[in-house]
mmCIF file of C-alpha atoms in Angstrom:
data_model
loop_
_atom_site.group_PDB
_atom_site.id
_atom_site.type_symbol
_atom_site.label_atom_id
_atom_site.label_comp_id
_atom_site.label_asym_id
_atom_site.label_seq_id
_atom_site.Cartn_x
_atom_site.Cartn_y
_atom_site.Cartn_z
ATOM 1 C CA MET A 1 73.720 -31.411 -35.546
ATOM 2 C CA ARG A 2 74.970 -33.419 -38.524
ATOM 3 C CA LEU A 3 78.363 -31.685 -38.247
ATOM 4 C CA ILE A 4 78.546 -32.459 -34.525
ATOM 5 C CA ARG A 5 77.628 -36.111 -35.162
ATOM 6 C CA THR A 6 80.241 -36.361 -37.907
ATOM 7 C CA ILE A 7 82.944 -34.848 -35.681
ATOM 8 C CA THR A 8 81.927 -37.155 -32.832
ATOM 9 C CA ALA A 9 82.089 -40.233 -35.089
ATOM 10 C CA VAL A 10 85.487 -39.231 -36.466
ATOM 11 C CA THR A 11 86.792 -38.601 -32.949
ATOM 12 C CA LEU A 12 85.590 -42.000 -31.751
ATOM 13 C CA SER A 13 87.113 -43.695 -34.804
ATOM 14 C CA LEU A 14 90.461 -41.999 -34.211
ATOM 15 C CA ALA A 15 90.327 -42.980 -30.550
ATOM 16 C CA LEU A 16 89.675 -46.591 -31.465
ATOM 17 C CA ILE A 17 92.495 -46.568 -34.022
ATOM 18 C CA LEU A 18 94.959 -45.011 -31.573
ATOM 19 C CA SER A 19 93.966 -47.442 -28.825
ATOM 20 C CA SER A 20 94.410 -50.414 -31.152
ATOM 21 C CA MET A 21 97.828 -49.086 -32.254
ATOM 22 C CA THR A 22 98.822 -48.634 -28.632
ATOM 23 C CA SER A 23 97.765 -52.186 -27.789
ATOM 24 C CA LEU A 24 99.736 -53.510 -30.745
ATOM 25 C CA GLN A 25 102.897 -51.654 -29.703
ATOM 26 C CA ALA A 26 102.629 -52.664 -26.063
ATOM 27 C CA ALA A 27 104.190 -55.840 -24.723
ATOM 28 C CA PRO A 28 102.017 -56.873 -21.762
ATOM 29 C CA ALA A 29 103.024 -59.908 -19.713
ATOM 30 C CA ARG A 30 102.128 -61.540 -16.433
ATOM 31 C CA ILE A 31 104.410 -60.846 -13.477
ATOM 32 C CA LYS A 32 105.069 -64.584 -13.047
ATOM 33 C CA ASP A 33 106.451 -64.724 -16.599
ATOM 34 C CA ILE A 34 108.992 -61.900 -16.223
ATOM 35 C CA VAL A 35 110.396 -62.373 -12.709
ATOM 36 C CA ASP A 36 112.084 -65.030 -10.608
ATOM 37 C CA MET A 37 111.368 -65.288 -6.897
ATOM 38 C CA GLU A 38 114.157 -65.268 -4.350
ATOM 39 C CA GLY A 39 114.880 -68.761 -3.099
ATOM 40 C CA VAL A 40 112.757 -70.456 -5.770
ATOM 41 C CA ARG A 41 115.546 -71.859 -7.912
ATOM 42 C CA GLU A 42 117.134 -75.063 -9.156
ATOM 43 C CA ASN A 43 120.431 -76.400 -7.846
ATOM 44 C CA GLN A 44 122.994 -78.117 -10.051
ATOM 45 C CA LEU A 45 124.258 -81.564 -9.137
ATOM 46 C CA VAL A 46 127.133 -83.608 -10.577
ATOM 47 C CA GLY A 47 128.493 -87.111 -10.118
ATOM 48 C CA TYR A 48 130.941 -89.639 -11.536
ATOM 49 C CA GLY A 49 129.832 -93.158 -12.386
ATOM 50 C CA LEU A 50 130.140 -96.205 -14.610
ATOM 51 C CA VAL A 51 127.917 -97.360 -17.451
ATOM 52 C CA VAL A 52 128.001 -101.136 -18.047
ATOM 53 C CA GLY A 53 126.439 -103.468 -20.586
ATOM 54 C CA LEU A 54 127.868 -101.814 -23.691
ATOM 55 C CA ASN A 55 128.314 -103.964 -26.767
ATOM 56 C CA GLY A 56 132.068 -103.507 -27.095
ATOM 57 C CA THR A 57 131.722 -99.719 -27.462
ATOM 58 C CA GLY A 58 133.052 -98.770 -24.035
ATOM 59 C CA ASP A 59 136.353 -97.284 -22.928
ATOM 60 C CA SER A 60 139.638 -98.954 -23.820
ATOM 61 C CA LEU A 61 141.086 -99.516 -20.370
ATOM 62 C CA ASN A 62 144.659 -98.957 -21.528
ATOM 63 C CA ASN A 63 143.816 -95.442 -22.729
ATOM 64 C CA SER A 64 141.419 -94.661 -19.844
ATOM 65 C CA PRO A 65 143.166 -95.630 -16.604
ATOM 66 C CA PHE A 66 140.486 -93.916 -14.490
ATOM 67 C CA THR A 67 137.905 -96.317 -15.911
ATOM 68 C CA LYS A 68 140.056 -99.297 -14.965
ATOM 69 C CA GLN A 69 140.618 -97.971 -11.450
ATOM 70 C CA SER A 70 136.906 -97.276 -10.957
ATOM 71 C CA LEU A 71 135.984 -100.738 -12.231
ATOM 72 C CA GLN A 72 138.448 -102.444 -9.902
ATOM 73 C CA SER A 73 137.297 -100.380 -6.920
ATOM 74 C CA MET A 74 133.644 -101.197 -7.621
ATOM 75 C CA LEU A 75 134.354 -104.916 -7.945
ATOM 76 C CA GLU A 76 136.405 -104.867 -4.758
ATOM 77 C CA ARG A 77 133.484 -103.325 -2.836
ATOM 78 C CA LEU A 78 131.333 -106.163 -4.162
ATOM 79 C CA GLY A 79 133.828 -108.776 -2.942
ATOM 80 C CA VAL A 80 135.665 -109.421 -6.230
ATOM 81 C CA ASN A 81 139.448 -108.971 -6.100
ATOM 82 C CA THR A 82 140.982 -108.017 -9.458
ATOM 83 C CA GLN A 83 144.182 -106.383 -8.231
ATOM 84 C CA GLY A 84 147.092 -107.386 -10.434
ATOM 85 C CA GLU A 85 144.807 -108.943 -13.021
ATOM 86 C CA ASN A 86 144.761 -107.841 -16.664
ATOM 87 C CA VAL A 87 141.213 -106.538 -17.122
ATOM 88 C CA ARG A 88 140.446 -106.036 -20.817
ATOM 89 C CA THR A 89 136.685 -105.566 -20.965
ATOM 90 C CA ALA A 90 135.292 -103.068 -23.490
ATOM 91 C CA ASN A 91 131.747 -103.024 -22.118
ATOM 92 C CA VAL A 92 132.311 -100.348 -19.448
ATOM 93 C CA ALA A 93 132.497 -96.553 -19.812
ATOM 94 C CA ALA A 94 133.248 -93.827 -17.292
ATOM 95 C CA VAL A 95 130.636 -91.062 -17.399
ATOM 96 C CA MET A 96 129.789 -87.759 -15.801
ATOM 97 C CA VAL A 97 126.220 -87.491 -14.539
ATOM 98 C CA THR A 98 124.558 -84.070 -14.229
ATOM 99 C CA ALA A 99 121.120 -82.985 -13.031
ATOM 100 C CA ASN A 100 119.180 -79.953 -11.828
ATOM 101 C CA LEU A 101 117.530 -80.374 -8.442
ATOM 102 C CA PRO A 102 114.068 -78.756 -8.752
ATOM 103 C CA PRO A 103 113.001 -76.258 -6.068
ATOM 104 C CA PHE A 104 111.016 -77.623 -3.126
ATOM 105 C CA SER A 105 111.850 -81.224 -4.058
ATOM 106 C CA THR A 106 111.045 -83.696 -1.307
ATOM 107 C CA GLN A 107 112.770 -86.894 -0.248
ATOM 108 C CA GLY A 108 111.758 -89.865 -2.353
ATOM 109 C CA SER A 109 110.753 -87.876 -5.439
ATOM 110 C CA ARG A 110 112.545 -88.414 -8.760
ATOM 111 C CA MET A 111 114.196 -86.243 -11.387
ATOM 112 C CA ASP A 112 115.857 -86.651 -14.797
ATOM 113 C CA VAL A 113 119.620 -86.921 -15.216
ATOM 114 C CA SER A 114 121.991 -86.477 -18.164
ATOM 115 C CA VAL A 115 124.916 -88.814 -18.855
ATOM 116 C CA ALA A 116 128.039 -87.982 -20.888
ATOM 117 C CA ALA A 117 131.037 -90.210 -21.660
ATOM 118 C CA LEU A 118 134.323 -89.209 -20.053
ATOM 119 C CA GLY A 119 136.741 -91.562 -21.819
ATOM 120 C CA ASP A 120 137.082 -92.799 -25.393
ATOM 121 C CA ALA A 121 133.859 -94.796 -25.548
ATOM 122 C CA ASP A 122 132.247 -94.951 -28.987
ATOM 123 C CA SER A 123 128.635 -95.216 -27.848
ATOM 124 C CA LEU A 124 126.516 -95.552 -24.697
ATOM 125 C CA GLN A 125 123.745 -97.414 -26.497
ATOM 126 C CA GLY A 126 122.286 -100.239 -24.445
ATOM 127 C CA GLY A 127 124.228 -99.260 -21.310
ATOM 128 C CA THR A 128 123.028 -99.100 -17.719
ATOM 129 C CA LEU A 129 124.268 -96.556 -15.221
ATOM 130 C CA LEU A 130 125.278 -98.034 -11.876
ATOM 131 C CA VAL A 131 124.524 -96.368 -8.548
ATOM 132 C CA THR A 132 126.007 -92.848 -8.742
ATOM 133 C CA PRO A 133 125.854 -90.272 -5.926
ATOM 134 C CA LEU A 134 125.052 -86.735 -7.132
ATOM 135 C CA LEU A 135 126.746 -83.966 -5.179
ATOM 136 C CA GLY A 136 125.929 -80.293 -4.789
ATOM 137 C CA ALA A 137 128.318 -77.348 -4.606
ATOM 138 C CA ASP A 138 128.693 -77.928 -0.847
ATOM 139 C CA GLY A 139 129.943 -81.501 -1.384
ATOM 140 C CA GLU A 140 126.833 -83.119 0.099
ATOM 141 C CA VAL A 141 124.953 -85.947 -1.630
ATOM 142 C CA TYR A 142 121.481 -84.838 -2.668
ATOM 143 C CA ALA A 143 120.416 -87.640 -5.017
ATOM 144 C CA ILE A 144 121.325 -91.140 -6.229
ATOM 145 C CA ALA A 145 121.154 -91.945 -9.953
ATOM 146 C CA GLN A 146 120.814 -95.347 -11.624
ATOM 147 C CA GLY A 147 119.081 -96.847 -14.627
ATOM 148 C CA PRO A 148 119.241 -97.605 -18.380
ATOM 149 C CA VAL A 149 120.669 -94.850 -20.583
ATOM 150 C CA LEU A 150 118.626 -93.630 -23.546
ATOM 151 C CA ILE A 151 120.608 -91.985 -26.357
ATOM 152 C CA ASN A 152 119.375 -89.969 -29.347
ATOM 153 C CA GLY A 153 122.005 -91.120 -31.853
ATOM 154 C CA PHE A 154 123.705 -94.247 -33.055
ATOM 155 C CA SER A 155 126.997 -95.344 -34.582
ATOM 156 C CA ALA A 156 127.846 -98.263 -36.877
ATOM 157 C CA GLN A 157 131.028 -99.186 -38.691
ATOM 158 C CA GLY A 158 132.551 -101.820 -40.911
ATOM 159 C CA ASP A 159 135.991 -102.539 -42.283
ATOM 160 C CA ALA A 160 135.955 -99.687 -44.796
ATOM 161 C CA ALA A 161 133.158 -97.317 -43.713
ATOM 162 C CA SER A 162 131.402 -95.967 -40.651
ATOM 163 C CA VAL A 163 128.342 -93.842 -39.931
ATOM 164 C CA ILE A 164 127.453 -91.732 -36.898
ATOM 165 C CA SER A 165 124.069 -90.097 -36.330
ATOM 166 C CA GLY A 166 123.648 -87.586 -33.519
ATOM 167 C CA VAL A 167 125.895 -87.857 -30.463
ATOM 168 C CA PRO A 168 125.888 -91.454 -29.213
ATOM 169 C CA THR A 169 128.224 -90.646 -26.306
ATOM 170 C CA THR A 170 125.582 -88.633 -24.426
ATOM 171 C CA GLY A 171 122.258 -89.813 -23.075
ATOM 172 C CA ARG A 172 119.486 -89.226 -20.591
ATOM 173 C CA ILE A 173 117.726 -91.241 -17.911
ATOM 174 C CA SER A 174 114.121 -90.203 -17.382
ATOM 175 C CA SER A 175 113.304 -90.124 -13.640
ATOM 176 C CA GLY A 176 116.677 -91.747 -13.121
ATOM 177 C CA ALA A 177 117.642 -90.084 -9.834
ATOM 178 C CA LEU A 178 116.088 -90.529 -6.413
ATOM 179 C CA ILE A 179 116.271 -87.426 -4.206
ATOM 180 C CA GLU A 180 117.789 -88.195 -0.798
ATOM 181 C CA ARG A 181 118.228 -84.736 0.753
ATOM 182 C CA GLU A 182 115.976 -81.678 0.797
ATOM 183 C CA ILE A 183 117.092 -78.056 0.685
ATOM 184 C CA ASP A 184 115.932 -76.265 3.824
ATOM 185 C CA PHE A 185 113.922 -73.259 2.617
ATOM 186 C CA HIS A 186 110.470 -72.350 3.931
ATOM 187 C CA LEU A 187 108.828 -69.889 1.579
ATOM 188 C CA GLY A 188 105.651 -69.520 3.617
ATOM 189 C CA SER A 189 107.521 -68.224 6.697
ATOM 190 C CA GLN A 190 109.120 -65.316 4.840
ATOM 191 C CA HIS A 191 107.904 -61.773 5.539
ATOM 192 C CA SER A 192 109.956 -60.103 2.812
ATOM 193 C CA LEU A 193 110.945 -61.376 -0.616
ATOM 194 C CA ARG A 194 112.773 -60.067 -3.664
ATOM 195 C CA LEU A 195 111.523 -60.425 -7.222
ATOM 196 C CA ALA A 196 114.371 -60.661 -9.759
ATOM 197 C CA LEU A 197 113.568 -59.422 -13.277
ATOM 198 C CA ARG A 198 114.741 -61.788 -16.003
ATOM 199 C CA ASN A 199 115.349 -58.777 -18.275
ATOM 200 C CA PRO A 200 116.469 -55.951 -15.968
ATOM 201 C CA ASP A 201 114.896 -52.593 -16.766
ATOM 202 C CA LEU A 202 114.121 -49.565 -14.577
ATOM 203 C CA THR A 203 110.785 -48.836 -16.237
ATOM 204 C CA THR A 204 109.574 -52.421 -15.968
ATOM 205 C CA ALA A 205 110.633 -52.662 -12.302
ATOM 206 C CA ARG A 206 108.697 -49.493 -11.459
ATOM 207 C CA ARG A 207 105.621 -50.685 -13.357
ATOM 208 C CA ILE A 208 105.675 -53.977 -11.428
ATOM 209 C CA ALA A 209 105.799 -52.118 -8.115
ATOM 210 C CA LEU A 210 102.959 -49.785 -9.140
ATOM 211 C CA ALA A 211 100.787 -52.698 -10.313
ATOM 212 C CA VAL A 212 101.308 -54.610 -7.044
ATOM 213 C CA ASN A 213 100.669 -51.567 -4.839
ATOM 214 C CA ASP A 214 97.526 -50.634 -6.772
ATOM 215 C CA PHE A 215 96.189 -54.183 -6.422
ATOM 216 C CA ILE A 216 96.985 -54.567 -2.707
ATOM 217 C CA GLY A 217 96.119 -50.971 -1.790
ATOM 218 C CA ALA A 218 99.248 -50.535 0.322
ATOM 219 C CA PRO A 219 102.957 -49.766 -0.305
ATOM 220 C CA THR A 220 103.908 -53.418 -0.563
ATOM 221 C CA ALA A 221 106.408 -53.416 -3.451
ATOM 222 C CA VAL A 222 109.459 -51.157 -3.778
ATOM 223 C CA PRO A 223 111.809 -51.141 -6.825
ATOM 224 C CA GLU A 224 115.382 -51.342 -5.523
ATOM 225 C CA ASP A 225 117.255 -51.402 -8.843
ATOM 226 C CA PRO A 226 116.622 -52.353 -12.500
ATOM 227 C CA ALA A 227 116.697 -56.050 -11.623
ATOM 228 C CA THR A 228 115.051 -56.188 -8.179
ATOM 229 C CA VAL A 229 111.659 -55.411 -6.674
ATOM 230 C CA ARG A 230 111.322 -56.001 -2.919
ATOM 231 C CA LEU A 231 107.999 -57.388 -1.760
ATOM 232 C CA THR A 232 106.971 -56.979 1.901
ATOM 233 C CA LEU A 233 104.026 -58.754 3.503
ATOM 234 C CA PRO A 234 101.459 -56.117 4.673
ATOM 235 C CA ARG A 235 100.501 -56.249 8.342
ATOM 236 C CA ASN A 236 96.793 -56.455 7.631
ATOM 237 C CA PHE A 237 97.121 -59.040 4.840
ATOM 238 C CA ASN A 238 95.007 -62.141 5.402
ATOM 239 C CA GLY A 239 97.562 -64.814 4.542
ATOM 240 C CA ASN A 240 101.280 -65.513 4.165
ATOM 241 C CA ILE A 241 103.793 -64.629 1.482
ATOM 242 C CA VAL A 242 102.620 -67.548 -0.680
ATOM 243 C CA ASP A 243 99.083 -66.138 -0.734
ATOM 244 C CA LEU A 244 100.462 -62.728 -1.668
ATOM 245 C CA LEU A 245 102.529 -64.161 -4.518
ATOM 246 C CA THR A 246 99.514 -66.099 -5.764
ATOM 247 C CA ASP A 247 97.448 -62.912 -5.845
ATOM 248 C CA ILE A 248 99.960 -60.761 -7.726
ATOM 249 C CA GLU A 249 101.587 -63.226 -10.151
ATOM 250 C CA GLN A 250 98.628 -62.950 -12.545
ATOM 251 C CA LEU A 251 98.810 -59.141 -12.731
ATOM 252 C CA ILE A 252 99.520 -57.793 -16.234
ATOM 253 C CA VAL A 253 102.452 -55.409 -16.636
ATOM 254 C CA GLN A 254 103.579 -53.666 -19.806
ATOM 255 C CA THR A 255 107.260 -54.522 -20.142
ATOM 256 C CA ASP A 256 109.891 -52.207 -21.563
ATOM 257 C CA GLN A 257 113.345 -52.783 -22.998
ATOM 258 C CA THR A 258 116.336 -50.872 -24.289
ATOM 259 C CA ALA A 259 116.917 -50.495 -28.011
ATOM 260 C CA LYS A 260 119.322 -53.288 -28.910
ATOM 261 C CA ILE A 261 120.608 -55.139 -31.954
ATOM 262 C CA VAL A 262 122.007 -58.632 -31.361
ATOM 263 C CA ILE A 263 124.412 -59.981 -33.977
ATOM 264 C CA ASP A 264 125.781 -63.508 -34.287
ATOM 265 C CA GLU A 265 128.707 -63.177 -36.663
ATOM 266 C CA ASN A 266 129.250 -66.941 -36.905
ATOM 267 C CA SER A 267 125.799 -67.671 -38.354
ATOM 268 C CA GLY A 268 124.962 -64.219 -39.735
ATOM 269 C CA ILE A 269 121.810 -63.883 -37.605
ATOM 270 C CA ILE A 270 120.594 -60.346 -36.798
ATOM 271 C CA VAL A 271 117.829 -59.614 -34.276
ATOM 272 C CA MET A 272 116.517 -56.073 -33.707
ATOM 273 C CA GLY A 273 114.327 -54.749 -30.916
ATOM 274 C CA LYS A 274 111.200 -52.755 -31.707
ATOM 275 C CA ASP A 275 112.678 -49.505 -30.319
ATOM 276 C CA VAL A 276 115.651 -49.417 -32.706
ATOM 277 C CA ARG A 277 115.798 -46.094 -34.562
ATOM 278 C CA VAL A 278 118.165 -44.744 -37.217
ATOM 279 C CA SER A 279 118.744 -41.229 -38.523
ATOM 280 C CA SER A 280 118.880 -40.508 -42.242
ATOM 281 C CA VAL A 281 122.107 -41.872 -43.701
ATOM 282 C CA ALA A 282 123.505 -42.666 -47.147
ATOM 283 C CA VAL A 283 125.034 -46.120 -47.646
ATOM 284 C CA ALA A 284 127.090 -47.550 -50.503
ATOM 285 C CA GLN A 285 128.383 -51.110 -50.618
ATOM 286 C CA SER A 286 130.782 -52.887 -52.982
ATOM 287 C CA ASN A 287 131.488 -56.590 -53.466
ATOM 288 C CA LEU A 288 134.794 -57.917 -54.786
ATOM 289 C CA THR A 289 134.933 -61.578 -55.859
ATOM 290 C CA VAL A 290 138.164 -63.279 -56.917
ATOM 291 C CA THR A 291 137.875 -66.753 -58.474
ATOM 292 C CA ILE A 292 140.969 -68.917 -58.964
ATOM 293 C CA ALA A 293 140.649 -72.252 -60.792
ATOM 294 C CA GLU A 294 143.533 -74.653 -61.418
ATOM 295 C CA ASN A 295 143.291 -76.855 -64.529
ATOM 296 C CA PRO A 296 146.647 -78.647 -64.870
ATOM 297 C CA GLU A 297 147.442 -80.134 -68.288
ATOM 298 C CA VAL A 298 149.487 -83.262 -69.019
ATOM 299 C CA VAL A 299 152.204 -82.696 -71.643
ATOM 300 C CA GLN A 300 153.504 -85.739 -73.564
ATOM 301 C CA PRO A 301 157.018 -85.793 -75.141
ATOM 302 C CA ASN A 302 157.495 -86.248 -78.892
ATOM 303 C CA PRO A 303 157.915 -89.813 -80.151
ATOM 304 C CA LEU A 304 161.446 -91.321 -80.173
ATOM 305 C CA THR A 305 162.735 -88.616 -77.848
ATOM 306 C CA LEU A 306 164.197 -88.872 -74.388
ATOM 307 C CA GLY A 307 161.598 -86.528 -72.932
ATOM 308 C CA GLN A 308 159.321 -87.386 -69.993
ATOM 309 C CA THR A 309 155.663 -86.850 -69.369
ATOM 310 C CA ALA A 310 155.114 -83.686 -67.319
ATOM 311 C CA VAL A 311 152.245 -81.741 -65.781
ATOM 312 C CA GLU A 312 152.001 -78.125 -66.838
ATOM 313 C CA PRO A 313 150.038 -75.735 -64.566
ATOM 314 C CA ASN A 314 147.124 -73.822 -66.047
ATOM 315 C CA THR A 315 145.492 -71.150 -63.877
ATOM 316 C CA ASN A 316 142.229 -69.332 -64.674
ATOM 317 C CA LEU A 317 141.892 -66.087 -62.712
ATOM 318 C CA ASN A 318 138.642 -64.111 -62.710
ATOM 319 C CA VAL A 319 137.971 -60.864 -60.813
ATOM 320 C CA ASN A 320 134.392 -59.624 -60.488
ATOM 321 C CA GLN A 321 133.529 -56.372 -58.759
ATOM 322 C CA SER A 322 129.938 -55.225 -58.324
ATOM 323 C CA ASP A 323 129.311 -51.702 -57.092
ATOM 324 C CA THR A 324 126.100 -50.477 -55.501
ATOM 325 C CA ALA A 325 125.106 -46.882 -55.952
ATOM 326 C CA LEU A 326 124.792 -44.657 -52.910
ATOM 327 C CA GLN A 327 121.430 -45.425 -51.280
ATOM 328 C CA VAL A 328 119.611 -43.302 -48.722
ATOM 329 C CA VAL A 329 118.114 -44.947 -45.640
ATOM 330 C CA ASN A 330 115.522 -42.467 -44.429
ATOM 331 C CA GLU A 331 114.975 -41.730 -40.763
ATOM 332 C CA SER A 332 112.874 -44.585 -39.414
ATOM 333 C CA VAL A 333 109.912 -44.327 -37.085
ATOM 334 C CA THR A 334 109.092 -48.001 -36.765
ATOM 335 C CA LEU A 335 111.101 -51.204 -36.965
ATOM 336 C CA GLN A 336 109.275 -52.154 -40.170
ATOM 337 C CA GLN A 337 110.380 -48.946 -41.874
ATOM 338 C CA LEU A 338 113.976 -49.544 -40.790
ATOM 339 C CA VAL A 339 113.904 -53.108 -42.116
ATOM 340 C CA ASP A 340 112.349 -51.961 -45.402
ATOM 341 C CA GLY A 341 115.044 -49.328 -45.819
ATOM 342 C CA LEU A 342 117.868 -51.810 -45.220
ATOM 343 C CA ASN A 343 116.275 -54.447 -47.460
ATOM 344 C CA ALA A 344 116.076 -51.884 -50.261
ATOM 345 C CA LEU A 345 119.867 -52.021 -50.460
ATOM 346 C CA GLY A 346 119.647 -55.663 -51.600
ATOM 347 C CA ILE A 347 122.533 -56.894 -49.457
ATOM 348 C CA SER A 348 123.255 -60.135 -47.640
ATOM 349 C CA PRO A 349 123.061 -60.522 -43.836
ATOM 350 C CA ARG A 350 126.867 -60.685 -43.662
ATOM 351 C CA ASP A 351 127.162 -57.273 -45.341
ATOM 352 C CA LEU A 352 124.285 -55.933 -43.263
ATOM 353 C CA ILE A 353 126.269 -56.652 -40.080
ATOM 354 C CA ALA A 354 129.138 -54.469 -41.299
ATOM 355 C CA ILE A 355 126.722 -51.734 -42.423
ATOM 356 C CA LEU A 356 124.967 -51.636 -39.032
ATOM 357 C CA GLN A 357 128.309 -51.355 -37.259
ATOM 358 C CA ALA A 358 129.349 -48.556 -39.617
ATOM 359 C CA ILE A 359 126.057 -46.688 -39.052
ATOM 360 C CA LYS A 360 126.594 -47.069 -35.300
ATOM 361 C CA ALA A 361 130.089 -45.587 -35.666
ATOM 362 C CA THR A 362 128.645 -42.490 -37.350
ATOM 363 C CA GLY A 363 126.234 -41.937 -34.449
ATOM 364 C CA ALA A 364 123.138 -42.349 -36.630
ATOM 365 C CA LEU A 365 121.958 -45.578 -34.935
ATOM 366 C CA GLN A 366 120.109 -45.067 -31.672
ATOM 367 C CA ALA A 367 120.576 -48.578 -30.327
ATOM 368 C CA GLU A 368 123.094 -50.796 -28.590
ATOM 369 C CA ILE A 369 124.867 -53.443 -30.682
ATOM 370 C CA GLU A 370 125.680 -56.719 -28.915
ATOM 371 C CA VAL A 371 127.887 -59.195 -30.771
ATOM 372 C CA LEU A 372 127.603 -62.819 -29.656
#
């Protein structure tokens, strides 16, 4: 009996350990956090306008003729004729205004807009954007923007020095656009809808469909490809597509991903996925450093001679080569073991990028390398 109890306790302990390890390795997420719904999307808007009220930091009208033309056209619409006049104001800047129209936005609601200088303005600090229509890709006006521009930087200068903090030629207007046109899309009247995975994967798409069908109790979801799961409203469902989405968006799905290594060569950043594996390989790495320093010397002529002062070059050249012995990176089972094996080489991230690419070339790296 004692032996049976001991075996039972050990079995339960192992089961608990394995279950905890499985939960640590899994990557569960809600369906609403890993998919986008068809038709539920933002729309980009753009417009051209004028920012006024700048303290002499606007466009120089001689170098920005479009600013001068826009200013004259605006004044003419307001009943001020400046044709043929020499306008030399420096308090106006031409800007591009951009915004993202939120989904299901209604007439009269507001949204934020971003403003960026188009000419040679030095700063948009203290400026006010005049009425600017914001157009969609179809050329229709969907919003009107206007208001004071808030920037995150500043610029100041004197006769012999200047300082610039941040980017003073870009800014933002909080709730600066008034929505005038709605996008005609009725989600509640749909009987079929597609869910688009933000990270396409066949396994994840199938798991989403299985989770939805198990919850509804009917073949409601069908995976069409790695990035799409089609959702169909069941005939006996008590509600519309919005009710169905509300019911399933909280379902937990264990996501999956391909083994990938992302490398940014400009900054030396390396990001590895948890499924990256490497076979046993031997790696050796050598660094060669060449230092050249110029220390020119001034040579004076002897007294009472006709010689001239000259500069004689003096170059110090130093070559330093450090070799690393051949190191073995054992076959890894987990990402931590792979990282520990690579860190044991004592190399910099720049050298690690070249080593990973070389290991991939030998076929010992079971992962995809993506270079940004």
